[in-house]
Short mmCIF file of C-alpha atoms in Angstrom, two decimals:
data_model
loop_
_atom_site.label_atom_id
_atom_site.label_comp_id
_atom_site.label_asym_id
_atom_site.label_seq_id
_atom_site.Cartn_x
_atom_site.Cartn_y
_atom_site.Cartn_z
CA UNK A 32 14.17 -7.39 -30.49
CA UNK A 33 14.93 -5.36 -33.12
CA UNK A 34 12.20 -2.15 -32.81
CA UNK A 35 11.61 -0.58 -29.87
CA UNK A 36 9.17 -2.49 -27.43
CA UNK A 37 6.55 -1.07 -26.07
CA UNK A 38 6.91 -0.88 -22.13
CA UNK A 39 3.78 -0.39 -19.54
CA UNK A 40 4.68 1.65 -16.68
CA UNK A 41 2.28 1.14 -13.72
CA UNK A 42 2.91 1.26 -9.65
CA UNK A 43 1.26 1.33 -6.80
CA UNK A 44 2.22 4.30 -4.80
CA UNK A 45 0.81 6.37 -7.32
CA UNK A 46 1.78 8.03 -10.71
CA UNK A 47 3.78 10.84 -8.68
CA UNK A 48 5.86 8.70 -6.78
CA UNK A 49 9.59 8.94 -6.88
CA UNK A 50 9.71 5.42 -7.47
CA UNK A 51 7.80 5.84 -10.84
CA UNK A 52 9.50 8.42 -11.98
CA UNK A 53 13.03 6.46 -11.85
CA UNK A 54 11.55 3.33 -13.61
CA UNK A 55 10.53 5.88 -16.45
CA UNK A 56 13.46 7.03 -16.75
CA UNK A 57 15.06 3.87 -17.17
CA UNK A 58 12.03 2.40 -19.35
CA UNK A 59 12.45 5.26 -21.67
CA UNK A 60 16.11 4.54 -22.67
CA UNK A 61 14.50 0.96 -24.13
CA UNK A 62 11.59 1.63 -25.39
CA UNK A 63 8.28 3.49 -26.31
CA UNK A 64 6.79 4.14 -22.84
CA UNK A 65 2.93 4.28 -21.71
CA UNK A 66 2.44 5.30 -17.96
CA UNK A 67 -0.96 4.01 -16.85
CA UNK A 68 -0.94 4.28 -12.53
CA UNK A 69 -2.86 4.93 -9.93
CA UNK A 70 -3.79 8.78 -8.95
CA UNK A 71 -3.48 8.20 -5.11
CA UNK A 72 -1.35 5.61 -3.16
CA UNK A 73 -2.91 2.29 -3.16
CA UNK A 74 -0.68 0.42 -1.08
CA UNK A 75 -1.66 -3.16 0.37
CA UNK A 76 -4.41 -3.58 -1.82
CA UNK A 77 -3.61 -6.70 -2.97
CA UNK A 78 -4.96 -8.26 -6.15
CA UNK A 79 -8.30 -6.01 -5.85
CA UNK A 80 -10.02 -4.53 -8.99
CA UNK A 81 -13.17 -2.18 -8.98
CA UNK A 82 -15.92 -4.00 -9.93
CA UNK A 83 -18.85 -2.31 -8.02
CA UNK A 84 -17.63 1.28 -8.54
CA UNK A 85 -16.45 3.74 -11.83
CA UNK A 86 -13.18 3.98 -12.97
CA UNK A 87 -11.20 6.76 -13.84
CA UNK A 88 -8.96 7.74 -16.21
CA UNK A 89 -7.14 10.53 -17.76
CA UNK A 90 -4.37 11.85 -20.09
CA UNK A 91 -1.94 14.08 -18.00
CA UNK A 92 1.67 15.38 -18.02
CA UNK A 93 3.90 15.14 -15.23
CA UNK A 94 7.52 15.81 -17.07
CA UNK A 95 8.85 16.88 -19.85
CA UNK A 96 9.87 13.10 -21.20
CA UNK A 97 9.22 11.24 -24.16
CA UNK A 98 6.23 8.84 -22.45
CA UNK A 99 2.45 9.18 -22.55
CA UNK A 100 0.70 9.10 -19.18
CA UNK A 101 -2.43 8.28 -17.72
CA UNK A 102 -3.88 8.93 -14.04
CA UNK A 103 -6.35 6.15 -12.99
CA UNK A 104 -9.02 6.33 -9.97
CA UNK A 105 -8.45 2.62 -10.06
CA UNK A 106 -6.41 -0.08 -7.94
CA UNK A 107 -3.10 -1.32 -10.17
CA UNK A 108 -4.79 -4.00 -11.76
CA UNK A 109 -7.49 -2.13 -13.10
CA UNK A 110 -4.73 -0.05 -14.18
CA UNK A 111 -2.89 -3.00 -16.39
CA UNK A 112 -6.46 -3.77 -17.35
CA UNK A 113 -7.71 -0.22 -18.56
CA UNK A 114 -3.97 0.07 -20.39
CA UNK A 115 -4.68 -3.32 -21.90
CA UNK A 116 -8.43 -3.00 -23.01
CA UNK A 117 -8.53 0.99 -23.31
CA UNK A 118 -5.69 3.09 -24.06
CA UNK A 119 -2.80 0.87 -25.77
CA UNK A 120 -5.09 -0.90 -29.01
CA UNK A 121 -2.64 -3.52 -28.59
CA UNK A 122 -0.66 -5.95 -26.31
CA UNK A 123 2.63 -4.13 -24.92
CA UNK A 124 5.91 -6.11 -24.89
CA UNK A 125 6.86 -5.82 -21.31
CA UNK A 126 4.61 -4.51 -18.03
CA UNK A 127 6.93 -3.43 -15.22
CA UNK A 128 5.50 -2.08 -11.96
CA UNK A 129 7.23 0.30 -9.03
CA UNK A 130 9.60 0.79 -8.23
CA UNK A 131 8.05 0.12 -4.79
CA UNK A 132 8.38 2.54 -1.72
CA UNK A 133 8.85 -0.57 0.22
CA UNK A 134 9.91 -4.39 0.14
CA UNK A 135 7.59 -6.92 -1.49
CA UNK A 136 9.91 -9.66 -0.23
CA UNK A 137 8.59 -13.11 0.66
CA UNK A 138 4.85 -13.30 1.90
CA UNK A 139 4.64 -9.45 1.32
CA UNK A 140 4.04 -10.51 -2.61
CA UNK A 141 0.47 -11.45 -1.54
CA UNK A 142 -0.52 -8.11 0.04
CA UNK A 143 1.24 -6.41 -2.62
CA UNK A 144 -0.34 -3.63 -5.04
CA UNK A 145 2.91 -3.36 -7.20
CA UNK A 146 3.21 -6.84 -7.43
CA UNK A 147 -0.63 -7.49 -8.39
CA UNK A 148 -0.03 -5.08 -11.30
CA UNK A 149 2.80 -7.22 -12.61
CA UNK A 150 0.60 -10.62 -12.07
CA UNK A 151 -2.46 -8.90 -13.88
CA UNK A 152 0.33 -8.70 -16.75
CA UNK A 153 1.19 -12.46 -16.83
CA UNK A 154 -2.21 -13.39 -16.59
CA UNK A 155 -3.01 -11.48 -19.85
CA UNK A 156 0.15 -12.87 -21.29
CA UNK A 157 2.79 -9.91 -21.09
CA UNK A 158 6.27 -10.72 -19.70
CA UNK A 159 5.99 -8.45 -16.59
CA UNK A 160 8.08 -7.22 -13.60
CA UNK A 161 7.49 -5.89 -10.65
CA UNK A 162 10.45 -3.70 -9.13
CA UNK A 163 11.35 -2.71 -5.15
CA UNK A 164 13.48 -1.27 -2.83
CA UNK A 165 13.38 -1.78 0.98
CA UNK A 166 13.18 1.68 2.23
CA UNK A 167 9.40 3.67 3.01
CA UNK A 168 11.11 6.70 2.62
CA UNK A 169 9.21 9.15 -0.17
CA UNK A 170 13.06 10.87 -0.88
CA UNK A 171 14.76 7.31 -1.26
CA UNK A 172 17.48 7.04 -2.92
CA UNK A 173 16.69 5.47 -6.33
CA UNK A 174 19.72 6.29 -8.54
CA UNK A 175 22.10 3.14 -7.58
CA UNK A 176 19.32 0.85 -8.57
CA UNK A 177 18.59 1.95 -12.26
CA UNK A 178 21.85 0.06 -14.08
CA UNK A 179 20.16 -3.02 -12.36
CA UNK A 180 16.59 -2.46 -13.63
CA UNK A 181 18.27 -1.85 -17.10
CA UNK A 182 19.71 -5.05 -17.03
CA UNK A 183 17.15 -7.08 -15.74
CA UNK A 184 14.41 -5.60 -17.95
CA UNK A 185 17.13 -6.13 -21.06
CA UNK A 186 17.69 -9.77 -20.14
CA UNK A 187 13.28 -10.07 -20.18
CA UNK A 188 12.71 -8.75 -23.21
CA UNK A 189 15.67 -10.97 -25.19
CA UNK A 190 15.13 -14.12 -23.01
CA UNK A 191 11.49 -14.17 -23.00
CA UNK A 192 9.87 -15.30 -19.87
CA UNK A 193 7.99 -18.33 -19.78
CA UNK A 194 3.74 -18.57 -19.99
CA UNK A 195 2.52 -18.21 -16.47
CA UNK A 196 5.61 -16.14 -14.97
CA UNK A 197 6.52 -13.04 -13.73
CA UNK A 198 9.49 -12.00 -11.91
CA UNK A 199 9.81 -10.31 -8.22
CA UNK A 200 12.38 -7.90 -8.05
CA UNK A 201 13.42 -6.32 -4.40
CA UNK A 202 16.59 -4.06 -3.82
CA UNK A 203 18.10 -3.94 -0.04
CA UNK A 204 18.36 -0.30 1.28
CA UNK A 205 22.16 0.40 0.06
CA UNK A 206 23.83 2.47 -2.43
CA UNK A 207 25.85 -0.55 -3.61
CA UNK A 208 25.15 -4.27 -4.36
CA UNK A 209 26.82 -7.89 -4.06
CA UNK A 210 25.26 -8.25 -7.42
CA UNK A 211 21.96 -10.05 -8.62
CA UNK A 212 20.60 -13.17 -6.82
CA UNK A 213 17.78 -15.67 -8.33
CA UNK A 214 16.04 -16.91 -4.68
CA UNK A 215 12.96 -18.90 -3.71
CA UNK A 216 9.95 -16.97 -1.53
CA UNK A 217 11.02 -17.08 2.13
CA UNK A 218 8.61 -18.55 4.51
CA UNK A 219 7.90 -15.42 6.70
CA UNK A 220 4.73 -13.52 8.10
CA UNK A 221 3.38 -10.89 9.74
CA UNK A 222 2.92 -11.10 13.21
CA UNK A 223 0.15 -8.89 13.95
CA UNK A 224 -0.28 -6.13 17.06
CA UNK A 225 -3.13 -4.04 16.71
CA UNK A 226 -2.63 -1.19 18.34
CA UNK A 227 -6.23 -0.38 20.02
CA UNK A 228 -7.27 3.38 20.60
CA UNK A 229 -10.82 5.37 21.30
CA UNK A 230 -12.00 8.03 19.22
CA UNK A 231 -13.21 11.38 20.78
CA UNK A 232 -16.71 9.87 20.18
CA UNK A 233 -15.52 7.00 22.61
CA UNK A 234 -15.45 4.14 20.19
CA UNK A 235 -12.92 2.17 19.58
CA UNK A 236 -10.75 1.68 16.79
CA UNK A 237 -7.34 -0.12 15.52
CA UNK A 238 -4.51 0.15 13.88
CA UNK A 239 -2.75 -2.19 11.83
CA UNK A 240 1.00 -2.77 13.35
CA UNK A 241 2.79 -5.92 13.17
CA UNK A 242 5.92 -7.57 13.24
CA UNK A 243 7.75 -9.05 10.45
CA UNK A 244 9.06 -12.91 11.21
CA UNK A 245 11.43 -14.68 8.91
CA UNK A 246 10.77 -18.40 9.92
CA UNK A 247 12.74 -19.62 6.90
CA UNK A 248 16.89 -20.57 7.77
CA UNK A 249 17.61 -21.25 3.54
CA UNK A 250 20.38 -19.30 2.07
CA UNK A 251 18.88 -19.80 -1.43
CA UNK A 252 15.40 -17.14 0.01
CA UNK A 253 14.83 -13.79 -0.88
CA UNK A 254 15.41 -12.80 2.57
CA UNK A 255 18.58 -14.29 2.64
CA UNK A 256 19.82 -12.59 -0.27
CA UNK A 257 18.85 -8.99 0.80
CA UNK A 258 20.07 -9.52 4.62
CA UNK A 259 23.15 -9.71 2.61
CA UNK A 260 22.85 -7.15 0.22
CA UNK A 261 22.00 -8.60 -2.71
CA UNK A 262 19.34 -7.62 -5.35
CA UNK A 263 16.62 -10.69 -5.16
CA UNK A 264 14.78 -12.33 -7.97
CA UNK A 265 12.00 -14.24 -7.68
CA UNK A 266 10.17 -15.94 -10.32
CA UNK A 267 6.48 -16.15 -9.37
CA UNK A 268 3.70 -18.17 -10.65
CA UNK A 269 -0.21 -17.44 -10.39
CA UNK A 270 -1.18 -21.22 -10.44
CA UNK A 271 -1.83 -21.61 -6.89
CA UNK A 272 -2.08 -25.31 -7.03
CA UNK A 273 -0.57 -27.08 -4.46
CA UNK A 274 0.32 -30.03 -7.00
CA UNK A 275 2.03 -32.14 -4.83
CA UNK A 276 -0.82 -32.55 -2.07
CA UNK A 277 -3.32 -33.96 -5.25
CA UNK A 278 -2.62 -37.39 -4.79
CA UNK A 279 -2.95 -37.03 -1.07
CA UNK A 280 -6.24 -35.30 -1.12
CA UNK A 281 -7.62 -38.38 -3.10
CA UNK A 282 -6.90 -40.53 -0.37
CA UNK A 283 -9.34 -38.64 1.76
CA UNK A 284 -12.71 -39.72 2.56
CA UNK A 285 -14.53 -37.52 0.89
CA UNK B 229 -10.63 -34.06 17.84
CA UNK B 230 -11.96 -35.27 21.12
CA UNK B 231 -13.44 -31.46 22.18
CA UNK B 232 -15.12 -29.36 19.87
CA UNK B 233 -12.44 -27.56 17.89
CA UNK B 234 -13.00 -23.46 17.60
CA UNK B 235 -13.83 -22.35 14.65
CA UNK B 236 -13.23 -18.77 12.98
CA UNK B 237 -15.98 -17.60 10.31
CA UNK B 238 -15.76 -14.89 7.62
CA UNK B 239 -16.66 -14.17 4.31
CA UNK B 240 -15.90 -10.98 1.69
CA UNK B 241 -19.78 -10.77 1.03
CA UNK B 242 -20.21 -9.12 4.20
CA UNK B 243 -21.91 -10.74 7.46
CA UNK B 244 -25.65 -10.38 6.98
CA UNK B 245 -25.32 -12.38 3.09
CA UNK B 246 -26.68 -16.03 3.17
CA UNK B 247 -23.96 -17.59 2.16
CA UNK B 248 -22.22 -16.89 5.58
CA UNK B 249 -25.49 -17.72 7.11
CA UNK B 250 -25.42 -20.71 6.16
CA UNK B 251 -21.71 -21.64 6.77
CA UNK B 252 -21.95 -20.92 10.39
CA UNK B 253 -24.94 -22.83 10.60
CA UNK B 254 -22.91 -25.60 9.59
CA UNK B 255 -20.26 -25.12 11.36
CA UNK B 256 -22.33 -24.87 14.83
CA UNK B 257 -22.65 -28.51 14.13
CA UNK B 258 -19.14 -28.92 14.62
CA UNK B 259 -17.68 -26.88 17.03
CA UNK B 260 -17.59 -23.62 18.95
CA UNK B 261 -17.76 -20.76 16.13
CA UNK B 262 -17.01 -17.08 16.11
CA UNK B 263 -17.27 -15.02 13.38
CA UNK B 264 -15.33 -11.75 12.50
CA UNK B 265 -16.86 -10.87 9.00
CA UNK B 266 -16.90 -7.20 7.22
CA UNK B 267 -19.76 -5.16 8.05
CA UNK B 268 -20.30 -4.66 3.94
CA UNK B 269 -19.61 -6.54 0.65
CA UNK B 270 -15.64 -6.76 -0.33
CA UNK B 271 -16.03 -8.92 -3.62
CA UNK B 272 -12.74 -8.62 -5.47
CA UNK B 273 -10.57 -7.16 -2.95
CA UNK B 274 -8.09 -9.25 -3.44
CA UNK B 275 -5.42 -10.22 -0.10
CA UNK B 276 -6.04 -6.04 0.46
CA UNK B 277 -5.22 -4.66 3.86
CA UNK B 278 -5.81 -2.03 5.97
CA UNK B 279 -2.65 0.24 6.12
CA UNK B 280 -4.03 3.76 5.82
CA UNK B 281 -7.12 3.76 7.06
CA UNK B 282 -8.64 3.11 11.11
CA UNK B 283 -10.55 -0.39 11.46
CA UNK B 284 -13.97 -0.51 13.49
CA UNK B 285 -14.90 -3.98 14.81
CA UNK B 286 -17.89 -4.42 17.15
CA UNK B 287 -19.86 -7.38 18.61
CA UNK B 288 -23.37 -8.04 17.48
CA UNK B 289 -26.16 -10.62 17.86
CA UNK B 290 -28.00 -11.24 14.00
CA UNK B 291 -29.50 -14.61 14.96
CA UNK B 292 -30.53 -17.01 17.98
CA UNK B 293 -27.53 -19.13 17.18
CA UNK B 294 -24.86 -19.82 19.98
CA UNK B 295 -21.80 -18.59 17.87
CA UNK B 296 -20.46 -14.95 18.90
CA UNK B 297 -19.89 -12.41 16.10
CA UNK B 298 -18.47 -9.25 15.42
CA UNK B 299 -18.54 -6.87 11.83
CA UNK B 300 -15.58 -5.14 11.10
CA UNK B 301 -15.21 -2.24 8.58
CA UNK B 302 -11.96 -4.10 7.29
CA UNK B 303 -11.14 -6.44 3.83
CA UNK B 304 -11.40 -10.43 4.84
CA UNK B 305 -7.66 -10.53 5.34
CA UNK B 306 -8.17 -7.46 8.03
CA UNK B 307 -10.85 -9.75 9.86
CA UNK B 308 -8.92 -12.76 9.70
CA UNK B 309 -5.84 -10.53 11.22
CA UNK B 310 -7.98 -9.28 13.99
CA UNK B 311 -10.02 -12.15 15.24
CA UNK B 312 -6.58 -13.90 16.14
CA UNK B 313 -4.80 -11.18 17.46
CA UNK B 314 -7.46 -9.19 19.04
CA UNK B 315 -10.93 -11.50 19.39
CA UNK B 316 -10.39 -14.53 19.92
CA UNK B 317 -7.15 -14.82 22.05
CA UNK B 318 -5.88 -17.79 21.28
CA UNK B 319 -5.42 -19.35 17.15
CA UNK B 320 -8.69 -21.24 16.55
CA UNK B 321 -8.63 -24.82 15.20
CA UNK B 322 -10.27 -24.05 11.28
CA UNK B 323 -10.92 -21.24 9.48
CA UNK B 324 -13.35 -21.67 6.90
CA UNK B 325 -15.08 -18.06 4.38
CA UNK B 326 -17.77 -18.02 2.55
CA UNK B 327 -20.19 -19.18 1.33
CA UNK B 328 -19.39 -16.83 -1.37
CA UNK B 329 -22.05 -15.35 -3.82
CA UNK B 330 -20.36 -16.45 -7.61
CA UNK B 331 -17.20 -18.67 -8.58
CA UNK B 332 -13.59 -18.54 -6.88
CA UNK B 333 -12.35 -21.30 -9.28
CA UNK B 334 -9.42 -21.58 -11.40
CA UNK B 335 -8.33 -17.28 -11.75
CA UNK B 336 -10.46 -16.01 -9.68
CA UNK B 337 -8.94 -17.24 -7.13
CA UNK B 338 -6.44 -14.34 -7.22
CA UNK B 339 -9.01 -11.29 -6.70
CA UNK B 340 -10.88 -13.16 -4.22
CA UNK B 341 -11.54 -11.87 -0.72
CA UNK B 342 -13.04 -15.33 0.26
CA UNK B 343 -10.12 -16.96 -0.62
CA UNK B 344 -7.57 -14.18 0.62
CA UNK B 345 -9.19 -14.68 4.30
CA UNK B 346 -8.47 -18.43 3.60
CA UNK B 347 -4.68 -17.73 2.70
CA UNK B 348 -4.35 -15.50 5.52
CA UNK B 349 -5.27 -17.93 7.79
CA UNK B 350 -3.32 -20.33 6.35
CA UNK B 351 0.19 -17.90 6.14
CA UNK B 352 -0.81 -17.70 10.04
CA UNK B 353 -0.73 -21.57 10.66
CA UNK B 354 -4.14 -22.27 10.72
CA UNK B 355 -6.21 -24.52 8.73
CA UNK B 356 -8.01 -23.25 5.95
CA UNK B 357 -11.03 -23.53 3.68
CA UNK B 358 -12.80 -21.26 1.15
CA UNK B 359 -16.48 -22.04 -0.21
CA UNK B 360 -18.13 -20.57 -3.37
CA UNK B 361 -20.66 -21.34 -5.09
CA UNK B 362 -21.50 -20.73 -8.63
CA UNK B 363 -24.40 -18.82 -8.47
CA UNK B 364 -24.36 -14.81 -7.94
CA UNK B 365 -27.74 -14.31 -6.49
CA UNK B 366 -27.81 -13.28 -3.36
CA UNK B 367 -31.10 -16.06 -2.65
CA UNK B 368 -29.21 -18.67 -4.20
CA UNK B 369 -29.91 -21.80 -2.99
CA UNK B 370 -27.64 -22.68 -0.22
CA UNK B 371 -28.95 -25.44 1.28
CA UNK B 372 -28.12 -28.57 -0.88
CA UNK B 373 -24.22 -27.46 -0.32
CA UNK B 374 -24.53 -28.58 3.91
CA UNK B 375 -23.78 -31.79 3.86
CA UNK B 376 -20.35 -31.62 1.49
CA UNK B 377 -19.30 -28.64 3.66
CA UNK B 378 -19.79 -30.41 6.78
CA UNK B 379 -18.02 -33.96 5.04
CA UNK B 380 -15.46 -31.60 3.78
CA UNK B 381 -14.83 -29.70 7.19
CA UNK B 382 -14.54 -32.67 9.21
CA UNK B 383 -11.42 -34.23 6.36
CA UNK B 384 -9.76 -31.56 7.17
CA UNK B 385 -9.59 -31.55 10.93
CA UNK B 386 -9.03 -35.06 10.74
CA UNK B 387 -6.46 -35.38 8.54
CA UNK B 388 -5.35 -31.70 8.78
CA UNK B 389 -3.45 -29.92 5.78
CA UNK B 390 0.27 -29.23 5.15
CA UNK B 391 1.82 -26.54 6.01
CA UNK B 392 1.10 -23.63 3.42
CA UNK B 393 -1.53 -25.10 1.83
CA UNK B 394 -5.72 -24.31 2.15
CA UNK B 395 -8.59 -25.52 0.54
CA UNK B 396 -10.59 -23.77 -2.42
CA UNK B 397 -13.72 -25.62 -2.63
CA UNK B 398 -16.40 -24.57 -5.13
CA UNK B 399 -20.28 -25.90 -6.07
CA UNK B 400 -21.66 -26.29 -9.59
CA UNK B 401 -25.00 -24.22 -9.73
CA UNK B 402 -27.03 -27.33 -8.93
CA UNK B 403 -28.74 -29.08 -6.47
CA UNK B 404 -27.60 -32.58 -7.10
CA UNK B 405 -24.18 -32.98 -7.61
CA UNK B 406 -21.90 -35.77 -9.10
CA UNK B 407 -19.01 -36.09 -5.94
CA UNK B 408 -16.11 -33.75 -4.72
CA UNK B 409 -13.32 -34.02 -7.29
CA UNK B 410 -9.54 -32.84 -6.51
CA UNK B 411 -8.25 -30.51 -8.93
CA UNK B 412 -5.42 -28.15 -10.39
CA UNK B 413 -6.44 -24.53 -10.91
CA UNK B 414 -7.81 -24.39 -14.76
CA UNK B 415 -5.18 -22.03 -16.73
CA UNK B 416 -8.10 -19.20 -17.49
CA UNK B 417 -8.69 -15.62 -17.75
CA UNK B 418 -11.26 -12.56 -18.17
CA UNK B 419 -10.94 -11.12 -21.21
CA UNK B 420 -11.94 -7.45 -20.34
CA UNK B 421 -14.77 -5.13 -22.15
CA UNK B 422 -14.58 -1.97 -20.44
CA UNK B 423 -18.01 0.21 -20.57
CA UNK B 424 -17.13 3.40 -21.48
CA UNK B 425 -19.75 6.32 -20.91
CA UNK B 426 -20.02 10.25 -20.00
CA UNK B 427 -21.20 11.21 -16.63
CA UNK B 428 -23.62 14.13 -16.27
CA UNK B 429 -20.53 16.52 -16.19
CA UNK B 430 -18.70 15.31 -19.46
CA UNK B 431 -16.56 13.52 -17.81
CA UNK B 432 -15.41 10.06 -19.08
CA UNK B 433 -16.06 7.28 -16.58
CA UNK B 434 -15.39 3.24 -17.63
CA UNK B 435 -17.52 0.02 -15.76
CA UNK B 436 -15.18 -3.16 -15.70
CA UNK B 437 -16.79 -5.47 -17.43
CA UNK B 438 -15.32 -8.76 -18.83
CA UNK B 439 -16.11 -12.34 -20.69
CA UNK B 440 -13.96 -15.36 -18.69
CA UNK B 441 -11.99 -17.45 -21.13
CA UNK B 442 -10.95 -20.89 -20.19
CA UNK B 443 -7.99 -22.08 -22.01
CA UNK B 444 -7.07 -25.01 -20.50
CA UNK B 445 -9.06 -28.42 -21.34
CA UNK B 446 -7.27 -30.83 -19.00
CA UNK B 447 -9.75 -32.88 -17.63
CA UNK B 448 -7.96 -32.42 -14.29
CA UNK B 449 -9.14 -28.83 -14.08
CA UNK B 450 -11.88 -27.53 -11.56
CA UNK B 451 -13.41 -25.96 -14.72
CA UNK B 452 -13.76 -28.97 -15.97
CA UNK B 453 -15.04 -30.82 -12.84
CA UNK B 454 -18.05 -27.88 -11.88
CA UNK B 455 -18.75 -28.00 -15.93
CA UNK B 456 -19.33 -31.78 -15.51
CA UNK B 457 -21.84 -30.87 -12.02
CA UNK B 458 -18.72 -32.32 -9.81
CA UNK B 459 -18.22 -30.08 -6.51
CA UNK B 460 -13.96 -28.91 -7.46
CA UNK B 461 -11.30 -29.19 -4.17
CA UNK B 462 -8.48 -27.44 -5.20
CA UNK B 463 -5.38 -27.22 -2.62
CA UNK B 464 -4.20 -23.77 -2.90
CA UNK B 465 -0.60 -22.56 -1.86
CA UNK B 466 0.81 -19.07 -1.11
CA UNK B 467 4.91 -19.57 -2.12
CA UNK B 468 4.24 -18.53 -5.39
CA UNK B 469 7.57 -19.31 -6.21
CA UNK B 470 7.92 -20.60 -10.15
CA UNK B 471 10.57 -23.35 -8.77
CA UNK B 472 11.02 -25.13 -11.62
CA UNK B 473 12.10 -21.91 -13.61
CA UNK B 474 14.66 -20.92 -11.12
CA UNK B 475 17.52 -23.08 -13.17
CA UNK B 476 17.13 -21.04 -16.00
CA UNK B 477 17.11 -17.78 -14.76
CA UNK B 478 20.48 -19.17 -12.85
CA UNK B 479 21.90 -18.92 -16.89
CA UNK B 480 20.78 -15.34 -17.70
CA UNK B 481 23.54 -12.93 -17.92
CA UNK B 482 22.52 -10.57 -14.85
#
């Protein structure tokens, strides 16, 4: 690519988040950036988008770099939409979302706000990737990670990434790295424990707790690869079709 | 199934809508139902959570019918999450949302709440079915959909599904239809229109808006089987893992 591209930032902990700030940073040193994120965090929203509310959306300046940003009311995928429809008059060359406070490892990809941006993306036909490390913390430590993001967001942009595609990036929490692994989804879930309380009013309410459960023994997972402290790569698809059950379901009496 | 199986019901419409209505009436037919629905609508939330927030969930009677139900404030994933772990103490035999109010085929089927609470049922082991039907109105005409629900609902307890796999079944806007047809999600998308106007302060607000583009004319396609009056069964999975493009990214230079 011979002129700069031009890069969508987006995330899902919102456009303040340390996170964001680093994948700037790195976004700016290849290409023309346009920040288009969330205003507040919006963490575990899945694939949602506002359809039965208003949206949003200003011009603000957080830094003193080189990018134009935008502060959205929205959820990330109204964000890649508004950026899309609204602000950038034209399709950008690369989307890439985070970097999340968080993993977005194996089933987490479904409940994931970062990695819905990314998806939104692919769908629309932009080569898109969503970027995370597996620490909560809001002071992380996000500087080991950028030579990585460089390299993987360099090797999207030459390579191309194929129609229906986006990639799943997720860091372990370490300041160095065995290197860059391309894994398959680990089958894992959430194992739920709500933790039950009463309000001074004397209803009750819940919390949301839960325990995470790798089911999946394959050294070739995600979850494999960050146990052992390397970066994992997923590539992930949004047709959902389970194609190999068709013939099966045929069979049925139906 | 020798004794009546027990059988979860939710929806993203929220639990008074006739769609759900009439899916528990169904399902009363077949077995021993309980229903943990939101107390509001939660139309493209996506597989959103509950992270940040408290979750209220109380029991309440809306009919004569024998099932048991409680309304949550949470997303469809947050019910589904809450009926196993909390309600119904033990994981029921089928979970089955909807009847949704307007299409989950082909992309939809990644904002959808109906078919998130589907997928989280599934990603917990449990059998799993989402119905939609093409028709937005909230009197829609439910009642010609019965009898493929109930054909459709008995399949799978039957014959089961594999692990990691659910059902996204939706109904032309019809009352005669042609058959159930298997199909692969139709590669489709909303082209998005955002309506931009000025609230009563000046300030800039946006509606999403959008036109749905199908791309894809395989004949294999739900979009082409509800186009053609057929009922589409598509057998949805949540790795999202792009397996086939995992060789290739093995050759990038990361």
């Amino acid at each position: 690519m011979r002129k700069r591209p031009l890069i969508l930032v987006t995330n899902d902990d919102g456009i303040t988040a340390p996170g964001i700030r680093t994948l700037i940073s790195v976004m700016n040193e290849i290409g023309d950036v346009v920040v288009v994120a969330p205003d507040s965090p919006q963490s575990g929203m899945g694939h949602a988008v506002t359809i039965d509310d208003t949206l949003y959306c200003k011009k603000i300046t957080i830094d003193k770099g080189p990018q134009e940003e935008y502060q959205s009311s929205g959820t990330p995928a109204d964000c890649v939409k508004l950026a899309v429809s609204e602000i950038l008059g034209r399709r950008p060359d690369l989307c890439v979302s985070g970097i999340n406070h968080g993993s977005n490892s194996s089933i987490n990809v479904i409940y994931s706000g970062t990695m819905s941006a990314a998806v939104e993306a692919g769908v629309e036909g932009i080569p898109a990737i969503g970027f995370s490390l597996l620490d909560y913390s809001w002071n992380a430590d996000f500087e080991p990670l950028k030579e990585y993001i460089e390299k993987i967001t360099r090797n999207v942009l030459e390579n191309g990434l194929p129609d229906g595609v986006v990639l799943n990036v997720n860091f372990p929490k370490s300041t160095t790295f065995e290197g860059i692994k391309v894994c398959r989804q680990a089958r894992a879930n959430w194992v739920e424990e709500f933790d039950k309380r009463t309000n001074p009013q004397g209803k009750v309410y819940y919390w949301l707790t839960g325990e995470f459960t790798n089911m999946d023994k394959g050294e070739d997972t995600d979850e494999w690869a960050l146990a052992h402290n390397y970066i994992s790569l997923v590539p992930v698809q949004f047709d959902l079709t389970a194609h190999y059950f068709i013939q099966k379901l045929n069979n049925w009496n139906l």
